[in-house]
XYZ file of C-alpha atoms in Angstrom:
390
model
C -62.589 -4.141 -12.874
C -62.191 -7.602 -11.764
C -61.455 -8.578 -15.015
C -58.686 -6.272 -15.891
C -56.950 -7.260 -12.461
C -57.176 -10.817 -13.121
C -55.497 -10.058 -16.690
C -52.957 -7.905 -15.495
C -52.427 -10.156 -12.700
C -51.674 -13.174 -14.985
C -49.059 -11.114 -17.243
C -47.242 -9.923 -14.768
C -46.605 -13.649 -13.081
C -45.949 -15.265 -16.531
C -42.904 -12.641 -17.712
C -41.020 -13.345 -14.788
C -38.285 -15.917 -15.747
C -37.548 -18.276 -12.578
C -33.780 -19.008 -11.491
C -32.720 -22.409 -11.507
C -31.890 -23.592 -7.588
C -28.680 -26.134 -7.173
C -28.043 -28.771 -9.498
C -29.626 -29.082 -12.738
C -31.004 -32.367 -14.367
C -31.801 -31.729 -18.192
C -34.475 -34.409 -19.218
C -33.251 -35.038 -22.759
C -29.748 -36.049 -20.495
C -31.654 -38.867 -19.646
C -33.080 -39.961 -22.628
C -36.295 -38.111 -23.385
C -37.175 -36.863 -27.193
C -38.837 -33.872 -27.958
C -40.738 -35.566 -30.735
C -43.886 -35.895 -29.470
C -43.940 -39.603 -30.128
C -41.239 -41.134 -28.200
C -42.472 -42.226 -24.311
C -40.323 -39.990 -21.987
C -42.170 -41.376 -18.903
C -38.747 -42.903 -17.608
C -36.199 -40.159 -18.764
C -38.571 -37.823 -16.780
C -38.880 -40.285 -13.358
C -35.048 -40.982 -14.000
C -34.523 -36.789 -13.869
C -36.822 -36.667 -10.883
C -34.998 -39.643 -8.766
C -31.805 -37.597 -9.517
C -33.312 -34.673 -7.759
C -34.935 -36.121 -5.293
C -32.022 -37.916 -3.736
C -29.766 -34.935 -3.842
C -28.904 -33.460 -0.568
C -28.883 -30.116 -2.000
C -31.606 -27.943 -3.383
C -32.019 -28.891 -7.403
C -33.865 -28.482 -10.672
C -35.047 -30.601 -12.903
C -35.581 -28.664 -16.347
C -37.597 -29.319 -19.128
C -36.914 -27.757 -22.427
C -38.965 -26.666 -25.119
C -40.243 -29.422 -27.332
C -43.406 -31.901 -26.833
C -42.629 -34.686 -24.597
C -44.821 -37.815 -24.898
C -45.448 -38.940 -21.538
C -47.057 -41.983 -20.063
C -48.184 -42.474 -16.587
C -45.987 -41.276 -14.109
C -46.244 -40.659 -10.370
C -43.252 -38.711 -8.668
C -42.664 -39.983 -5.296
C -41.194 -38.548 -2.047
C -40.153 -37.858 0.299
C -36.915 -36.553 -0.890
C -33.497 -35.998 0.349
C -34.280 -32.135 0.251
C -36.972 -29.943 0.673
C -36.311 -27.602 -2.398
C -36.768 -29.240 -5.740
C -37.844 -26.863 -8.708
C -39.403 -27.779 -11.913
C -38.838 -25.584 -14.738
C -40.861 -26.429 -18.047
C -40.461 -24.761 -20.832
C -41.846 -27.256 -23.137
C -45.131 -29.407 -23.533
C -46.197 -32.795 -21.829
C -48.604 -34.789 -24.463
C -50.715 -37.481 -22.736
C -51.457 -40.797 -25.544
C -54.477 -39.952 -27.133
C -55.704 -43.703 -26.568
C -57.373 -42.938 -23.461
C -57.564 -46.903 -23.153
C -53.723 -46.594 -21.968
C -54.629 -45.514 -18.505
C -56.772 -48.222 -18.073
C -57.955 -48.779 -14.498
C -55.477 -46.185 -13.529
C -57.711 -43.100 -13.673
C -54.284 -40.592 -13.401
C -51.839 -39.309 -15.728
C -49.346 -37.135 -13.803
C -49.194 -37.446 -10.289
C -47.125 -36.020 -7.268
C -46.874 -37.908 -3.966
C -45.748 -37.231 -0.472
C -43.660 -34.345 -1.584
C -42.470 -31.237 0.336
C -40.827 -28.250 -0.931
C -41.550 -28.705 -4.691
C -42.246 -25.921 -7.014
C -43.765 -26.058 -10.565
C -43.060 -23.371 -13.009
C -44.691 -22.801 -16.464
C -45.189 -25.677 -18.938
C -48.463 -26.922 -20.537
C -49.631 -30.125 -19.977
C -51.989 -31.421 -22.938
C -53.997 -34.383 -21.645
C -55.275 -35.056 -25.842
C -58.822 -36.166 -24.211
C -60.701 -35.037 -27.540
C -60.916 -39.555 -27.960
C -62.612 -40.113 -24.739
C -65.269 -36.803 -25.117
C -66.097 -38.086 -28.448
C -66.285 -41.622 -26.886
C -68.848 -40.365 -24.419
C -71.088 -38.435 -26.663
C -71.582 -41.320 -28.667
C -73.113 -43.180 -25.927
C -70.310 -46.191 -26.173
C -68.896 -48.198 -23.346
C -66.079 -45.867 -22.601
C -63.703 -45.805 -19.642
C -63.599 -42.916 -17.146
C -60.647 -40.980 -18.258
C -57.908 -39.762 -15.981
C -57.103 -36.829 -14.299
C -54.338 -34.757 -15.503
C -51.858 -33.458 -12.686
C -52.710 -34.820 -9.079
C -50.768 -33.484 -5.772
C -51.454 -35.708 -2.612
C -50.327 -36.035 0.399
C -47.750 -33.257 0.107
C -46.871 -30.328 1.784
C -45.533 -26.347 0.864
C -46.019 -26.876 -3.208
C -46.095 -23.838 -5.608
C -47.321 -24.098 -8.863
C -47.293 -21.354 -11.000
C -47.756 -20.307 -14.850
C -48.749 -23.774 -15.671
C -51.019 -24.460 -18.336
C -53.644 -27.484 -18.420
C -55.400 -27.990 -21.415
C -57.636 -31.148 -22.654
C -57.962 -33.175 -19.769
C -59.905 -36.590 -19.987
C -61.283 -35.675 -16.521
C -60.004 -32.998 -13.779
C -57.184 -30.857 -14.708
C -55.444 -30.273 -11.588
C -56.344 -32.043 -8.215
C -55.163 -31.533 -4.888
C -55.840 -34.315 -2.575
C -54.493 -34.097 1.244
C -52.148 -31.762 0.925
C -51.078 -28.541 3.212
C -50.343 -25.469 2.085
C -50.313 -24.961 -1.573
C -50.302 -22.300 -3.927
C -51.415 -22.211 -7.028
C -51.075 -18.644 -9.489
C -51.407 -17.813 -13.039
C -52.429 -20.911 -13.617
C -54.812 -21.320 -17.556
C -57.102 -23.965 -18.227
C -58.776 -24.845 -20.973
C -61.234 -27.633 -22.532
C -64.458 -27.203 -24.640
C -67.476 -26.276 -22.639
C -68.838 -29.848 -23.487
C -66.598 -31.653 -21.927
C -67.808 -33.602 -19.841
C -66.345 -33.985 -16.036
C -63.219 -31.884 -16.778
C -63.067 -29.721 -13.715
C -60.352 -27.026 -13.696
C -59.126 -26.930 -9.762
C -60.347 -29.557 -7.317
C -59.550 -29.703 -3.699
C -60.268 -31.809 -1.304
C -59.193 -32.822 2.403
C -56.356 -30.401 2.341
C -55.571 -27.298 4.426
C -54.079 -23.858 3.720
C -54.977 -23.576 -0.459
C -54.563 -20.728 -2.058
C -55.969 -20.061 -5.789
C -54.930 -16.646 -7.781
C -54.711 -14.990 -10.997
C -56.324 -17.903 -13.080
C -58.160 -18.360 -16.090
C -60.015 -21.235 -16.018
C -62.288 -22.602 -19.548
C -63.662 -26.063 -18.983
C -66.755 -28.159 -19.414
C -67.628 -28.466 -15.562
C -66.757 -26.665 -12.499
C -63.810 -24.374 -12.705
C -63.208 -24.687 -8.960
C -65.007 -27.409 -6.905
C -64.240 -27.715 -3.242
C -64.956 -31.304 -1.573
C -64.950 -32.909 1.602
C -62.535 -31.921 4.644
C -61.256 -28.494 2.772
C -60.441 -26.065 5.197
C -58.528 -22.411 4.920
C -59.061 -21.849 1.061
C -58.605 -18.815 -0.411
C -59.745 -18.094 -4.069
C -58.919 -14.628 -5.413
C -59.142 -12.876 -9.123
C -60.298 -16.198 -11.156
C -62.077 -15.707 -14.393
C -64.373 -18.451 -15.485
C -66.303 -19.298 -18.346
C -67.495 -21.598 -19.939
C -68.043 -23.577 -16.749
C -70.418 -24.763 -14.073
C -69.047 -21.917 -11.576
C -67.522 -22.363 -8.363
C -68.836 -24.865 -6.456
C -68.272 -26.099 -2.790
C -69.568 -29.828 -3.175
C -71.274 -32.060 -3.925
C -71.119 -33.275 -0.263
C -72.653 -35.672 1.772
C -72.174 -38.847 -0.661
C -71.070 -40.234 2.386
C -72.495 -40.303 5.866
C -69.093 -39.962 7.704
C -67.928 -37.049 5.758
C -65.499 -34.330 6.484
C -67.363 -30.786 6.471
C -65.725 -27.452 4.746
C -64.735 -24.461 6.815
C -63.416 -21.020 6.274
C -63.339 -20.639 2.478
C -62.842 -17.057 0.715
C -63.628 -16.548 -2.828
C -63.367 -12.533 -3.922
C -62.688 -10.869 -7.322
C -63.877 -13.269 -9.804
C -65.736 -12.617 -13.256
C -68.179 -15.372 -14.183
C -69.107 -15.724 -18.176
C -71.512 -17.772 -19.177
C -71.665 -20.273 -17.021
C -74.239 -22.297 -15.595
C -73.380 -21.313 -12.313
C -71.745 -18.247 -10.384
C -71.191 -19.257 -6.759
C -72.748 -22.620 -5.667
C -73.112 -24.959 -2.765
C -74.434 -28.389 -3.427
C -75.668 -31.500 -1.279
C -76.525 -34.832 -1.747
C -80.353 -34.984 -0.458
C -79.303 -37.938 1.943
C -78.179 -38.089 5.691
C -74.851 -37.150 6.480
C -72.880 -35.430 9.271
C -71.022 -33.370 6.878
C -71.149 -29.434 7.053
C -69.976 -26.252 5.466
C -69.076 -22.990 7.556
C -67.648 -19.458 7.081
C -67.629 -18.888 3.664
C -67.496 -15.862 2.377
C -68.152 -14.677 -1.554
C -67.366 -11.466 -2.425
C -66.965 -8.777 -5.097
C -68.052 -11.278 -8.113
C -69.117 -10.330 -11.465
C -72.132 -12.251 -13.274
C -72.146 -11.892 -17.298
C -74.741 -13.896 -18.470
C -74.877 -16.721 -15.797
C -77.738 -18.868 -14.975
C -77.503 -19.209 -11.701
C -75.866 -16.697 -10.240
C -75.961 -17.388 -6.524
C -77.230 -21.072 -5.227
C -77.856 -23.477 -2.878
C -79.070 -26.566 -3.629
C -79.099 -29.331 -0.978
C -81.297 -31.716 -3.245
C -78.730 -32.944 -5.488
C -79.411 -36.635 -6.311
C -78.268 -37.720 -9.933
C -80.678 -40.182 -11.785
C -82.929 -40.384 -8.794
C -80.843 -42.901 -7.006
C -79.997 -43.443 -3.499
C -81.488 -40.292 -2.197
C -85.002 -40.047 -3.154
C -87.432 -38.470 -1.122
C -84.511 -38.006 1.691
C -83.559 -34.913 3.252
C -80.144 -33.617 3.518
C -77.954 -33.694 6.718
C -75.579 -31.204 5.680
C -75.353 -28.155 8.030
C -74.890 -25.020 6.008
C -74.181 -21.854 8.294
C -72.361 -18.600 8.363
C -72.141 -18.074 4.656
C -71.741 -14.092 3.429
C -72.098 -12.874 -0.272
C -71.137 -9.201 -0.495
C -71.223 -7.618 -3.498
C -72.438 -9.586 -6.512
C -73.243 -8.196 -9.626
C -73.891 -7.807 -13.180
C -76.845 -10.143 -15.591
C -78.517 -13.111 -14.404
C -79.736 -15.520 -17.703
C -82.519 -16.514 -15.805
C -85.354 -14.953 -14.269
C -84.443 -16.367 -10.536
C -81.077 -15.368 -9.784
C -80.690 -16.317 -6.164
C -81.804 -19.562 -5.021
C -81.541 -21.332 -1.592
C -83.133 -24.647 -1.748
C -81.736 -25.962 1.432
C -82.455 -28.999 3.685
C -85.801 -29.016 5.877
C -84.441 -31.091 8.460
C -81.012 -28.794 8.168
C -81.987 -25.463 7.645
C -79.639 -23.120 5.985
C -78.878 -20.693 8.683
C -76.635 -17.505 9.368
C -76.877 -16.670 5.248
C -75.892 -13.069 5.029
C -76.977 -11.155 1.704
C -74.867 -7.693 0.734
C -75.234 -5.076 -1.754
C -76.301 -7.706 -4.364
C -77.663 -6.480 -7.470
C -78.363 -8.401 -10.458
C -80.702 -8.270 -13.268
C -82.185 -10.059 -15.821
C -83.214 -9.369 -19.654
C -82.051 -5.841 -19.510
C -82.265 -3.647 -16.661
C -84.981 -5.541 -14.758
C -84.495 -6.763 -11.189
C -83.929 -10.644 -10.900
C -85.398 -12.544 -8.381
C -85.047 -14.574 -5.433
C -86.607 -17.791 -4.169
C -85.502 -19.186 -0.716
C -86.716 -22.559 1.017
C -85.673 -23.392 4.323
C -83.117 -20.475 4.756
C -82.626 -17.710 7.158
C -80.578 -14.762 7.606
C -79.947 -11.252 6.554
C -80.214 -8.650 3.487
C -78.685 -5.355 3.311
C -78.477 -3.268 -0.162
C -80.385 -5.778 -1.905
C -82.085 -4.607 -5.116
C -83.731 -8.259 -5.285
C -86.849 -8.308 -3.076
C -85.915 -8.706 0.317
C -88.288 -11.049 1.649
C -86.123 -14.260 0.540
C -84.878 -14.517 3.864
């Protein structure tokens, strides 16, 4: 049922045409070429500057075709708070990943208020970098495809992001962002290609997303508050993850997160909270996971507070991140591992007020899966996995 609802929402949101507002600035009028070979970054920036300087609402129009675009930053504040970017074509990143150098970003929106981005495909041309990393050669880190930073009242609707070198969409230090009906695609073996990453932001809503990628479908970083995620299908990928948190000591916490009506198919994780095993004053509080379907998921429900990549900087240390008030309701489906619920919490800062309600996960057919809990306290109801875990 959840998968059907997601499919219907994606279809509904993608069929409504978007009316232009105010003056219309066609990027081809500024010299952009839809041949996929001519860098149209300067033309696109000129169209942006014209729309940004307009004292009345404005539309940037991107027609059908492929537009090669190098690194570009759209900067505000603008003279108006109503700019529509209406995209029918495809933006293609340079295939030579070294072109991004140390920038680490492809397309950036910074200090913008009242921007709406409708439609369009963003092709990050990441396959060359992935191959380099797979070969074990000396490779750059790569670039995030689309970044929204220090911005407010943003709408992202009907956008498709594919083949990003690194993260597809990053929302950083923003307030009031709606992401709806987006499609994100990258191979399951593409490294560090998180679908949507949110950090340091308040009031972000993600609805009706189809995410297939090589890392987290949605990752939630420090300083995220009042985040709503609904009607999301995930897989392949690493699931929906809060964290990793606690890499630095003075780190902001994560608070008031709701994740509901989701489907995970063949993912490494389902609903995950992950923290470094080292001292920190960060926290996770007020999280609701509900109405999730797991289809052959390796770790459907997991809290891991002993994250320590390559055993560097944190061996034998205890996580200082405090996790409390986390509720799991109506999580059902199949687990690819016998232990479907795993809470591996901090010995010095145990997880508290964990609530499990109507958890029905099976393993290897119809037999109930198992649960494992360390340093976790809470309550269970309607739980077919042995309830002695909490």
